[in-house]
Short mmCIF file of C-alpha atoms in Angstrom, two decimals:
data_model
loop_
_atom_site.label_atom_id
_atom_site.label_comp_id
_atom_site.label_asym_id
_atom_site.label_seq_id
_atom_site.Cartn_x
_atom_site.Cartn_y
_atom_site.Cartn_z
CA MET A 1 -0.41 -88.32 -32.17
CA SER A 2 -1.36 -85.20 -30.42
CA SER A 3 0.04 -86.55 -27.26
CA ILE A 4 3.23 -87.15 -29.12
CA PHE A 5 2.91 -83.55 -30.70
CA THR A 6 2.60 -82.30 -27.29
CA ALA A 7 5.83 -83.62 -26.05
CA LEU A 8 7.77 -82.61 -28.71
CA VAL A 9 6.80 -78.94 -28.28
CA ALA A 10 7.46 -79.21 -24.43
CA LEU A 11 10.90 -80.89 -25.29
CA LEU A 12 11.79 -78.11 -27.61
CA ALA A 13 10.70 -75.51 -25.30
CA LEU A 14 12.92 -76.85 -22.57
CA TYR A 15 15.93 -76.94 -24.66
CA THR A 16 15.46 -73.38 -26.80
CA SER A 17 15.49 -70.28 -24.75
CA ILE A 18 15.29 -66.94 -26.71
CA ALA A 19 17.48 -64.67 -25.38
CA SER A 20 15.60 -61.87 -23.77
CA ALA A 21 17.78 -58.74 -22.76
CA VAL A 22 18.95 -57.63 -19.49
CA GLN A 23 18.18 -54.33 -18.81
CA ASN A 24 21.04 -51.56 -19.81
CA ILE A 25 23.14 -50.04 -16.76
CA LYS A 26 24.25 -46.38 -16.57
CA VAL A 27 26.25 -44.56 -14.28
CA GLN A 28 24.39 -41.72 -12.46
CA GLY A 29 26.54 -39.85 -9.77
CA ALA A 30 28.53 -42.56 -7.49
CA ASP A 31 25.96 -45.46 -8.28
CA PHE A 32 25.66 -48.10 -11.36
CA VAL A 33 21.63 -47.90 -12.09
CA ASN A 34 19.25 -49.59 -14.08
CA THR A 35 18.12 -47.73 -16.98
CA VAL A 36 14.40 -48.75 -16.79
CA THR A 37 13.90 -49.77 -13.15
CA ASN A 38 16.27 -47.22 -11.44
CA ASP A 39 17.35 -49.70 -9.04
CA ARG A 40 20.91 -49.47 -7.66
CA LEU A 41 23.07 -52.34 -9.27
CA GLN A 42 25.67 -53.76 -6.59
CA ILE A 43 28.36 -55.60 -8.45
CA ILE A 44 28.37 -59.13 -7.27
CA GLY A 45 30.72 -60.55 -9.38
CA VAL A 46 33.68 -62.91 -10.16
CA ALA A 47 36.75 -62.60 -12.35
CA TYR A 48 36.65 -64.78 -15.59
CA GLN A 49 39.45 -65.77 -17.46
CA PRO A 50 39.72 -69.70 -17.74
CA GLY A 51 43.15 -71.19 -18.52
CA GLY A 52 44.77 -67.92 -17.59
CA SER A 53 46.91 -66.41 -20.56
CA ALA A 54 46.62 -69.62 -22.16
CA GLY A 55 43.02 -69.31 -22.47
CA PHE A 56 43.53 -66.59 -24.67
CA ASN A 57 44.93 -67.89 -27.95
CA PRO A 58 43.61 -65.67 -30.86
CA SER A 59 45.73 -67.67 -33.62
CA SER A 60 43.84 -70.88 -32.51
CA GLY A 61 40.57 -69.03 -32.41
CA ILE A 62 40.14 -69.10 -28.47
CA ASP A 63 39.58 -66.62 -25.75
CA PRO A 64 37.02 -66.56 -22.84
CA LEU A 65 33.99 -66.25 -24.72
CA SER A 66 34.59 -68.01 -27.64
CA ASN A 67 33.11 -71.76 -26.42
CA GLY A 68 29.37 -71.65 -25.98
CA THR A 69 29.74 -75.40 -24.40
CA ASN A 70 31.99 -74.02 -21.92
CA CYS A 71 29.97 -70.93 -21.27
CA LEU A 72 26.80 -72.88 -20.67
CA ARG A 73 28.59 -75.04 -17.96
CA ASP A 74 30.21 -71.89 -16.33
CA ALA A 75 27.11 -69.84 -16.64
CA ALA A 76 25.02 -72.64 -14.86
CA LEU A 77 27.37 -72.45 -11.86
CA MET A 78 27.67 -68.80 -11.77
CA GLN A 79 24.11 -68.59 -11.72
CA GLN A 80 23.59 -70.97 -8.70
CA LEU A 81 26.27 -69.27 -7.05
CA GLY A 82 24.42 -65.78 -7.15
CA VAL A 83 26.81 -63.69 -9.19
CA ASN A 84 25.51 -60.94 -11.55
CA THR A 85 28.44 -59.73 -13.34
CA ILE A 86 31.76 -61.19 -14.65
CA ARG A 87 34.95 -59.17 -15.58
CA VAL A 88 36.75 -60.98 -18.67
CA TYR A 89 40.60 -59.63 -19.27
CA ASN A 90 41.77 -60.53 -22.56
CA LEU A 91 39.29 -60.71 -25.63
CA ASP A 92 39.75 -61.07 -29.53
CA PRO A 93 37.61 -59.00 -31.19
CA SER A 94 37.71 -61.07 -34.27
CA LEU A 95 36.25 -63.86 -32.86
CA ASN A 96 32.33 -64.80 -32.70
CA HIS A 97 31.31 -64.29 -28.84
CA ASP A 98 27.36 -64.37 -29.42
CA MET A 99 26.71 -67.76 -28.10
CA CYS A 100 28.34 -67.28 -24.89
CA VAL A 101 27.19 -63.60 -24.27
CA SER A 102 23.66 -64.64 -25.20
CA ILE A 103 24.27 -67.44 -22.48
CA PHE A 104 25.34 -64.97 -19.84
CA ASN A 105 22.71 -62.68 -20.62
CA ALA A 106 19.99 -65.01 -20.19
CA VAL A 107 20.76 -65.51 -16.87
CA GLY A 108 20.93 -62.06 -16.11
CA ILE A 109 24.74 -61.68 -15.93
CA TYR A 110 26.47 -58.57 -16.99
CA MET A 111 29.99 -57.92 -18.21
CA LEU A 112 33.03 -55.59 -17.40
CA LEU A 113 35.62 -56.07 -20.39
CA ASP A 114 39.28 -55.27 -20.16
CA VAL A 115 39.91 -53.74 -23.93
CA SER A 116 43.64 -54.10 -24.09
CA SER A 117 45.15 -57.51 -24.60
CA PRO A 118 48.99 -58.99 -23.51
CA LEU A 119 49.74 -59.13 -27.49
CA PRO A 120 52.41 -56.82 -28.76
CA GLY A 121 51.01 -53.26 -29.59
CA GLN A 122 47.54 -54.16 -27.99
CA SER A 123 47.93 -52.37 -24.56
CA LEU A 124 49.46 -49.25 -22.88
CA ASN A 125 52.90 -49.37 -21.99
CA SER A 126 53.47 -47.94 -18.43
CA GLY A 127 56.92 -47.51 -19.02
CA ASP A 128 56.60 -45.33 -22.22
CA PRO A 129 52.92 -44.55 -22.86
CA GLY A 130 53.61 -42.22 -25.49
CA SER A 131 55.36 -44.92 -27.88
CA SER A 132 52.39 -47.17 -27.35
CA TYR A 133 49.61 -44.71 -27.60
CA ASN A 134 49.18 -45.22 -31.50
CA SER A 135 46.46 -45.87 -34.12
CA GLN A 136 47.47 -49.56 -34.00
CA TYR A 137 46.42 -49.52 -30.33
CA LEU A 138 43.39 -47.83 -30.81
CA THR A 139 42.30 -50.23 -33.43
CA GLN A 140 42.58 -53.05 -30.73
CA ILE A 141 40.26 -51.30 -28.26
CA PHE A 142 37.88 -49.99 -30.72
CA GLY A 143 37.73 -53.44 -31.84
CA ILE A 144 36.54 -54.55 -28.62
CA VAL A 145 33.68 -51.79 -28.59
CA GLU A 146 32.43 -52.82 -31.85
CA ALA A 147 32.32 -56.51 -30.99
CA PHE A 148 30.68 -55.61 -27.59
CA LYS A 149 28.59 -52.61 -27.83
CA ASP A 150 25.45 -54.36 -29.12
CA TYR A 151 25.08 -56.83 -26.37
CA PRO A 152 22.91 -55.59 -23.60
CA ASN A 153 24.30 -57.06 -20.79
CA THR A 154 27.82 -55.09 -21.61
CA LEU A 155 28.13 -53.02 -18.33
CA GLY A 156 31.21 -51.26 -19.01
CA PHE A 157 34.61 -51.24 -20.71
CA PHE A 158 38.24 -50.85 -18.27
CA ALA A 159 40.21 -48.35 -20.32
CA GLY A 160 43.46 -49.98 -18.37
CA ASN A 161 44.47 -52.36 -15.64
CA GLU A 162 47.16 -51.59 -13.04
CA VAL A 163 48.91 -49.28 -15.77
CA ILE A 164 49.69 -47.02 -12.75
CA ASN A 165 51.38 -49.15 -10.03
CA ASP A 166 54.65 -47.09 -8.59
CA ASP A 167 55.82 -43.54 -8.37
CA ALA A 168 57.71 -43.56 -11.71
CA ASN A 169 54.77 -44.10 -13.86
CA ALA A 170 52.63 -42.10 -11.99
CA ALA A 171 54.67 -39.24 -13.21
CA THR A 172 53.81 -40.08 -16.71
CA VAL A 173 51.06 -42.36 -17.43
CA PRO A 174 47.92 -40.41 -15.78
CA PRO A 175 47.34 -38.07 -19.01
CA TYR A 176 47.30 -40.90 -21.31
CA LEU A 177 44.75 -43.10 -19.17
CA ARG A 178 42.52 -40.00 -19.79
CA ALA A 179 43.59 -39.46 -23.40
CA VAL A 180 42.51 -43.47 -23.79
CA THR A 181 39.16 -42.88 -21.70
CA ARG A 182 38.53 -39.80 -23.90
CA ASP A 183 39.06 -41.76 -27.21
CA LEU A 184 36.69 -44.68 -26.14
CA LYS A 185 33.70 -42.62 -24.99
CA ASN A 186 33.74 -40.67 -28.24
CA TYR A 187 33.97 -43.87 -30.44
CA ILE A 188 31.14 -45.10 -28.23
CA ALA A 189 28.98 -42.05 -28.70
CA LYS A 190 29.80 -42.13 -32.72
CA HIS A 191 29.37 -45.71 -33.25
CA SER A 192 26.83 -47.21 -30.31
CA ASN A 193 23.07 -46.87 -29.80
CA ARG A 194 23.74 -46.33 -26.15
CA THR A 195 26.35 -44.81 -23.43
CA ILE A 196 28.62 -47.64 -22.21
CA PRO A 197 30.64 -46.44 -19.14
CA VAL A 198 34.46 -46.62 -19.41
CA GLY A 199 36.72 -46.82 -16.44
CA TYR A 200 39.87 -47.82 -14.51
CA SER A 201 40.89 -50.97 -12.81
CA ALA A 202 43.93 -49.71 -10.46
CA ALA A 203 46.28 -51.75 -8.10
CA ASP A 204 45.88 -51.19 -4.46
CA VAL A 205 49.17 -49.37 -4.14
CA SER A 206 48.88 -46.63 -1.01
CA ASP A 207 51.30 -44.35 -2.85
CA VAL A 208 49.41 -43.54 -5.65
CA LEU A 209 45.79 -45.05 -5.22
CA VAL A 210 43.78 -42.19 -4.06
CA ASP A 211 45.70 -39.84 -6.44
CA THR A 212 44.99 -42.05 -9.03
CA TRP A 213 41.41 -42.05 -8.11
CA GLN A 214 41.30 -38.03 -7.67
CA TYR A 215 43.02 -37.56 -11.04
CA LEU A 216 40.70 -39.68 -13.21
CA GLN A 217 37.19 -38.63 -11.36
CA CYS A 218 37.61 -34.97 -11.84
CA ALA A 219 36.13 -32.76 -14.70
CA ILE A 220 38.73 -30.72 -16.59
CA ASN A 221 37.21 -26.87 -16.25
CA GLY A 222 34.18 -28.40 -14.24
CA SER A 223 32.79 -29.84 -17.51
CA THR A 224 30.29 -32.66 -16.79
CA SER A 225 30.74 -33.56 -20.14
CA ASP A 226 34.17 -33.89 -20.16
CA MET A 227 35.01 -37.43 -21.98
CA SER A 228 38.18 -37.96 -20.67
CA ARG A 229 36.70 -38.09 -16.88
CA SER A 230 36.42 -42.21 -16.02
CA ASP A 231 32.81 -43.18 -15.46
CA PHE A 232 33.91 -45.68 -12.70
CA PHE A 233 36.85 -46.46 -10.69
CA GLY A 234 37.85 -50.06 -9.74
CA ILE A 235 40.70 -51.26 -6.99
CA ASN A 236 42.11 -54.65 -7.00
CA SER A 237 42.24 -55.26 -3.16
CA TYR A 238 43.63 -58.25 -1.36
CA SER A 239 44.01 -56.94 2.23
CA TRP A 240 40.75 -58.87 3.92
CA CYS A 241 42.75 -62.45 4.59
CA GLY A 242 41.03 -65.26 6.56
CA ASN A 243 38.72 -63.92 9.73
CA ALA A 244 40.40 -60.44 9.24
CA THR A 245 37.75 -57.46 10.62
CA PHE A 246 36.71 -53.90 8.58
CA ASP A 247 39.60 -52.30 10.85
CA SER A 248 42.18 -55.08 10.76
CA SER A 249 41.91 -55.32 6.83
CA GLY A 250 42.30 -51.47 6.43
CA TYR A 251 38.69 -51.35 4.70
CA ASN A 252 37.87 -48.55 7.35
CA VAL A 253 40.81 -46.22 6.03
CA LEU A 254 39.63 -47.33 2.47
CA ILE A 255 36.21 -46.07 3.05
CA SER A 256 37.33 -42.93 4.92
CA GLU A 257 39.48 -42.01 1.63
CA PHE A 258 36.85 -42.69 -0.96
CA MET A 259 34.01 -41.30 0.64
CA ASN A 260 33.32 -38.48 -0.84
CA THR A 261 33.63 -40.05 -4.73
CA THR A 262 31.51 -39.07 -7.50
CA ILE A 263 31.76 -42.30 -9.64
CA PRO A 264 31.16 -45.63 -8.80
CA VAL A 265 33.80 -47.34 -6.90
CA PHE A 266 33.98 -51.16 -6.59
CA PHE A 267 36.63 -53.82 -5.94
CA SER A 268 37.68 -54.92 -9.32
CA GLU A 269 39.22 -58.08 -7.91
CA TYR A 270 39.24 -59.14 -4.21
CA GLY A 271 39.77 -62.32 -2.19
CA CYS A 272 43.03 -62.71 -0.66
CA ASN A 273 44.36 -66.47 -0.69
CA LEU A 274 46.78 -66.42 2.49
CA VAL A 275 44.34 -68.55 4.53
CA LEU A 276 42.74 -71.61 2.52
CA PRO A 277 40.15 -72.53 2.02
CA ARG A 278 38.82 -69.06 1.79
CA VAL A 279 36.11 -67.94 4.07
CA PHE A 280 35.10 -64.86 2.45
CA THR A 281 34.13 -63.18 5.92
CA GLU A 282 34.59 -59.87 3.92
CA VAL A 283 31.34 -60.35 1.86
CA PRO A 284 28.70 -59.50 4.40
CA VAL A 285 30.79 -56.21 5.19
CA LEU A 286 31.50 -55.44 1.97
CA TYR A 287 27.97 -55.39 1.11
CA GLY A 288 26.59 -54.19 4.56
CA PRO A 289 26.21 -50.72 5.78
CA LEU A 290 29.81 -49.84 6.52
CA MET A 291 30.59 -49.86 2.81
CA THR A 292 27.62 -49.95 0.45
CA PRO A 293 27.35 -46.14 1.00
CA VAL A 294 30.76 -45.49 -0.73
CA LEU A 295 31.60 -48.84 -2.69
CA SER A 296 29.35 -50.80 -5.28
CA GLY A 297 30.04 -54.22 -4.93
CA GLY A 298 33.18 -56.14 -6.12
CA LEU A 299 34.38 -59.14 -8.22
CA VAL A 300 36.20 -62.05 -6.41
CA TYR A 301 39.23 -63.24 -8.19
CA GLU A 302 38.87 -65.75 -9.66
CA TYR A 303 36.28 -68.38 -11.46
CA SER A 304 38.95 -71.04 -12.40
CA GLN A 305 41.84 -72.50 -10.53
CA GLU A 306 44.84 -71.52 -11.83
CA VAL A 307 48.73 -71.84 -10.52
CA SER A 308 48.00 -68.68 -8.38
CA ASP A 309 45.43 -70.71 -6.38
CA TYR A 310 42.27 -68.32 -6.34
CA GLY A 311 39.91 -70.80 -8.17
CA LEU A 312 36.29 -71.16 -7.21
CA VAL A 313 36.22 -74.13 -9.67
CA VAL A 314 38.87 -76.65 -11.24
CA LEU A 315 38.40 -76.93 -15.01
CA TYR A 316 39.63 -80.08 -16.90
CA ASP A 317 40.70 -80.83 -20.51
CA ASN A 318 38.05 -82.53 -21.65
CA GLY A 319 35.08 -79.90 -20.20
CA THR A 320 34.62 -81.75 -16.88
CA ALA A 321 34.71 -79.66 -13.78
CA GLN A 322 34.34 -79.86 -10.26
CA ILE A 323 33.62 -77.01 -7.75
CA ARG A 324 35.90 -76.06 -4.80
CA GLN A 325 35.26 -75.54 -1.08
CA ASP A 326 36.03 -71.91 -1.70
CA TYR A 327 32.91 -71.92 -3.98
CA ASP A 328 30.59 -73.54 -1.29
CA ASN A 329 31.99 -70.94 1.37
CA LEU A 330 31.37 -67.79 -0.92
CA GLN A 331 27.91 -69.26 -1.86
CA ALA A 332 27.05 -69.37 1.71
CA GLN A 333 28.23 -65.88 2.22
CA TYR A 334 26.11 -64.58 -0.79
CA ASN A 335 23.07 -66.25 0.42
CA LYS A 336 23.21 -63.88 3.63
CA LEU A 337 22.66 -60.91 1.62
CA ASN A 338 19.68 -58.63 1.70
CA ILE A 339 19.29 -57.85 -2.28
CA SER A 340 16.26 -55.34 -1.56
CA LEU A 341 18.43 -53.15 0.52
CA LEU A 342 21.34 -53.53 -2.19
CA GLU A 343 19.21 -52.43 -4.85
CA ALA A 344 17.39 -49.45 -2.95
CA SER A 345 18.37 -46.21 -4.86
CA ASN A 346 20.07 -43.32 -3.03
CA SER A 347 19.07 -39.89 -4.45
CA THR A 348 22.17 -38.22 -2.84
CA ALA A 349 24.75 -40.63 -4.50
CA THR A 350 22.87 -40.28 -7.92
CA ALA A 351 22.96 -36.44 -7.79
CA LEU A 352 26.97 -36.06 -7.18
CA ASN A 353 28.96 -33.76 -9.49
CA PRO A 354 32.66 -34.07 -10.03
CA PRO A 355 35.27 -31.98 -8.65
CA THR A 356 37.02 -29.69 -10.94
CA CYS A 357 40.30 -30.88 -11.92
CA SER A 358 43.16 -28.90 -9.85
CA SER A 359 46.58 -29.72 -8.92
CA SER A 360 45.23 -29.49 -4.97
CA LEU A 361 43.68 -32.89 -5.34
CA ILE A 362 46.90 -34.73 -5.95
CA THR A 363 48.19 -34.77 -2.29
CA THR A 364 49.64 -38.35 -1.49
CA SER A 365 52.42 -38.62 -4.18
CA SER A 366 55.06 -36.08 -4.69
CA GLY A 367 55.94 -37.42 -8.05
CA PHE A 368 52.05 -38.04 -9.30
CA ASN A 369 51.53 -36.01 -12.33
CA ASN A 370 49.30 -33.29 -11.17
CA SER A 371 48.87 -31.47 -14.97
CA PHE A 372 45.56 -32.07 -16.68
CA GLY A 373 47.00 -31.41 -20.32
CA ILE A 374 45.49 -34.43 -22.12
CA PRO A 375 47.51 -35.81 -25.32
CA PRO A 376 45.92 -35.22 -28.23
CA VAL A 377 44.72 -37.93 -30.26
CA PRO A 378 47.59 -39.67 -32.13
CA SER A 379 47.97 -39.75 -36.37
CA GLY A 380 45.23 -41.54 -37.81
CA GLY A 381 43.41 -41.79 -34.59
CA GLN A 382 40.72 -39.33 -35.22
CA GLU A 383 39.65 -41.13 -38.32
CA LEU A 384 39.19 -44.25 -36.93
CA ILE A 385 36.95 -42.48 -34.26
CA ASP A 386 35.27 -40.40 -36.63
CA ASN A 387 34.71 -43.44 -39.60
CA GLY A 388 34.79 -46.25 -37.31
CA ILE A 389 37.37 -49.25 -37.85
CA GLY A 390 37.54 -51.35 -40.97
CA ASN A 391 35.45 -54.51 -41.25
CA PRO A 392 34.09 -54.63 -37.35
CA ASN A 393 33.02 -57.81 -36.08
CA ASN A 394 29.61 -56.41 -34.31
CA GLY A 395 28.03 -59.27 -31.79
CA LYS A 396 24.78 -59.67 -31.18
CA LEU A 397 22.25 -61.96 -29.09
CA VAL A 398 21.27 -65.16 -30.52
CA THR A 399 18.49 -67.88 -29.41
CA VAL A 400 20.55 -70.09 -26.58
CA THR A 401 19.40 -73.45 -27.94
CA GLN A 402 20.43 -75.61 -24.70
CA ASP A 403 19.87 -75.42 -21.22
CA THR A 404 21.04 -78.39 -19.71
CA VAL A 405 24.96 -78.88 -19.41
CA SER A 406 26.39 -81.53 -21.40
CA GLN A 407 29.52 -82.00 -19.46
CA GLN A 408 30.00 -83.88 -16.06
CA VAL A 409 30.42 -81.25 -13.12
CA TYR A 410 31.32 -82.69 -9.83
CA PHE A 411 30.68 -81.37 -6.30
CA SER A 412 33.70 -80.56 -3.82
CA SER A 413 33.95 -83.78 -2.22
CA GLY A 414 33.30 -85.77 -5.56
CA GLY A 415 29.66 -86.54 -6.07
CA LEU A 416 28.32 -85.77 -9.49
CA ILE A 417 25.71 -82.71 -9.81
CA GLN A 418 22.88 -84.08 -11.33
CA ASN A 419 20.61 -82.15 -13.96
CA LEU A 420 22.85 -78.97 -14.06
CA ALA A 421 21.48 -76.38 -16.19
CA ILE A 422 20.78 -72.40 -16.66
CA LYS A 423 17.47 -70.96 -16.03
CA PRO A 424 16.47 -68.31 -18.07
CA LEU A 425 15.21 -65.30 -16.14
CA PRO A 426 11.85 -63.90 -16.84
CA ASN A 427 11.23 -60.03 -17.27
CA ASP A 428 14.81 -59.13 -18.06
CA GLU A 429 15.95 -59.82 -14.33
CA SER A 430 19.71 -59.70 -13.31
CA ASN A 431 20.64 -62.58 -11.55
CA VAL A 432 20.93 -62.49 -7.61
CA PRO A 433 21.77 -64.90 -4.99
CA ASN A 434 18.81 -66.93 -3.94
CA GLY A 435 19.40 -69.37 -1.60
CA GLN A 436 20.92 -72.10 -3.61
CA ASP A 437 23.30 -74.87 -2.14
CA THR A 438 25.11 -76.36 -5.20
CA SER A 439 26.88 -78.62 -2.95
CA GLY A 440 23.57 -79.63 -1.01
CA ALA A 441 22.09 -80.11 -4.29
CA ALA A 442 24.87 -82.61 -5.51
CA THR A 443 24.30 -86.33 -5.58
CA THR A 444 27.02 -88.37 -4.58
CA SER A 445 27.07 -91.55 -6.65
CA SER A 446 28.62 -94.85 -5.08
CA THR A 447 31.11 -95.29 -8.21
CA ALA A 448 32.20 -91.46 -8.30
CA THR A 449 35.64 -90.81 -7.06
CA ALA A 450 36.63 -87.40 -5.71
CA ALA A 451 38.77 -85.15 -8.17
CA LYS A 452 42.34 -84.41 -7.24
CA PRO A 453 42.64 -80.96 -8.62
CA LYS A 454 45.86 -80.28 -10.92
CA ALA A 455 45.23 -76.86 -12.52
CA THR A 456 47.61 -75.76 -15.22
CA LYS A 457 50.03 -73.42 -14.41
CA LYS A 458 48.80 -69.68 -15.32
CA GLY A 459 50.35 -68.61 -18.61
CA ALA A 460 50.93 -72.27 -19.85
CA GLY A 461 50.37 -73.43 -23.05
CA SER A 462 47.71 -75.73 -22.56
CA ARG A 463 45.90 -77.57 -19.90
CA LYS A 464 47.65 -80.85 -19.00
CA GLY A 465 47.00 -81.69 -15.45
CA VAL A 466 43.84 -83.64 -15.33
CA GLY A 467 42.22 -85.45 -11.98
CA ILE A 468 40.54 -88.70 -12.22
CA LEU A 469 37.28 -87.09 -12.71
CA GLY A 470 38.76 -85.33 -15.66
CA LEU A 471 39.21 -88.46 -17.14
CA MET A 472 35.29 -89.20 -17.62
CA GLY A 473 33.88 -88.10 -20.46
CA ALA A 474 30.14 -87.10 -20.69
CA ILE A 475 27.87 -89.83 -22.00
CA VAL A 476 24.96 -88.77 -24.21
CA PHE A 477 22.36 -91.02 -24.84
CA PRO A 478 20.56 -89.81 -28.27
CA LEU A 479 16.73 -89.42 -28.25
CA LEU A 480 15.00 -91.19 -31.10
CA ILE A 481 11.06 -90.20 -31.67
CA CYS A 482 9.29 -92.07 -34.07
CA ILE A 483 6.14 -91.11 -35.25
#
């Protein structure tokens, strides 16, 4: 009897993980810093929007972090890949995200979250920012804050994504971006028990990129408490293609332009796909001595295969998945990184103070807005900031009740990956590349047939393209224990 009891306890321990919290991250000067260890956090991440726009359907209760079963599968693959951060673009603040977030937390993965959505009235209109900056919009973005502020692995919020992308909207949008940043930070200060960074993700458009960064990173009147100042700056960069170099990719120019940053700068998207499969030779450079003094890592675009052909993993309708050669190549590059060097703190970078906002900072675009008069909070907005939105949906960590992935996941050449599972990390650690070779760990079955990926077009209403492996359902054998 005692041996059966011991076996039951062991079985329960295997499939039940109490989610210990990762350490919070703060912005200190030009670095992301662990609030407990004071180690630097270099973002080693992927963009995560499975299904593209079809993966965001609030009327059906669907967004990327609403299905715990799928998140378990994806977290297991990401943990083996070696990422420590995901970026999620479109979220419904009314849905329950507890299980997904708890799973990513358990494996040491942080989240960078966009607050806007593609639904009407839930984003800043780059063509007419004044008309879209209203209390309805603020209710949406404050709802995202409420839904994710209590999760310890929420790294930060993007106040906007590529809202400034040409000379025309560079003339009108910048003050509104600072206004949105101010409102988000004031809401967080009023309603969250910790400071959560707020930043911006910029299009890599040479005419406006540097001016956008300068406009958002400076402090009005030189005040370090200026709430309209961005805490970090992301760049969506696709200039390194195939076996490019530091110089041929233009990374050398980028580093020279941002070398005086006083906030963390990183690639909020990267991974050119003009040469396939992608070989990710930019990874050792991005995390090497030429770039780490200036940049804080980056997020590969993107996790799931969509019509745009950037995916690391093909996801099928019934939950099965297959990794691609891109995943294998990226994992091999991550495994070359020296994590100890990446985590080393830099007292110079963390002690930097922002420049005082001035029109003299705006130098590359003649039409860029160089006025730092920030729009006032719109009608009804201050009441939301002071009192909070009505009936907020506050997320919380929950117990992760299963470690083993129930869906079938396949190696890039067709073999079934056996015993795929998450491995909850001890001591509140964040995930790092650890030399794993997912493809090498896969077992090729004599009956397995290589999948033929046919991902749904990005933005389509459903995912209909299913290869032969996607037709195979997971087989679950119930365990009966009789005492």
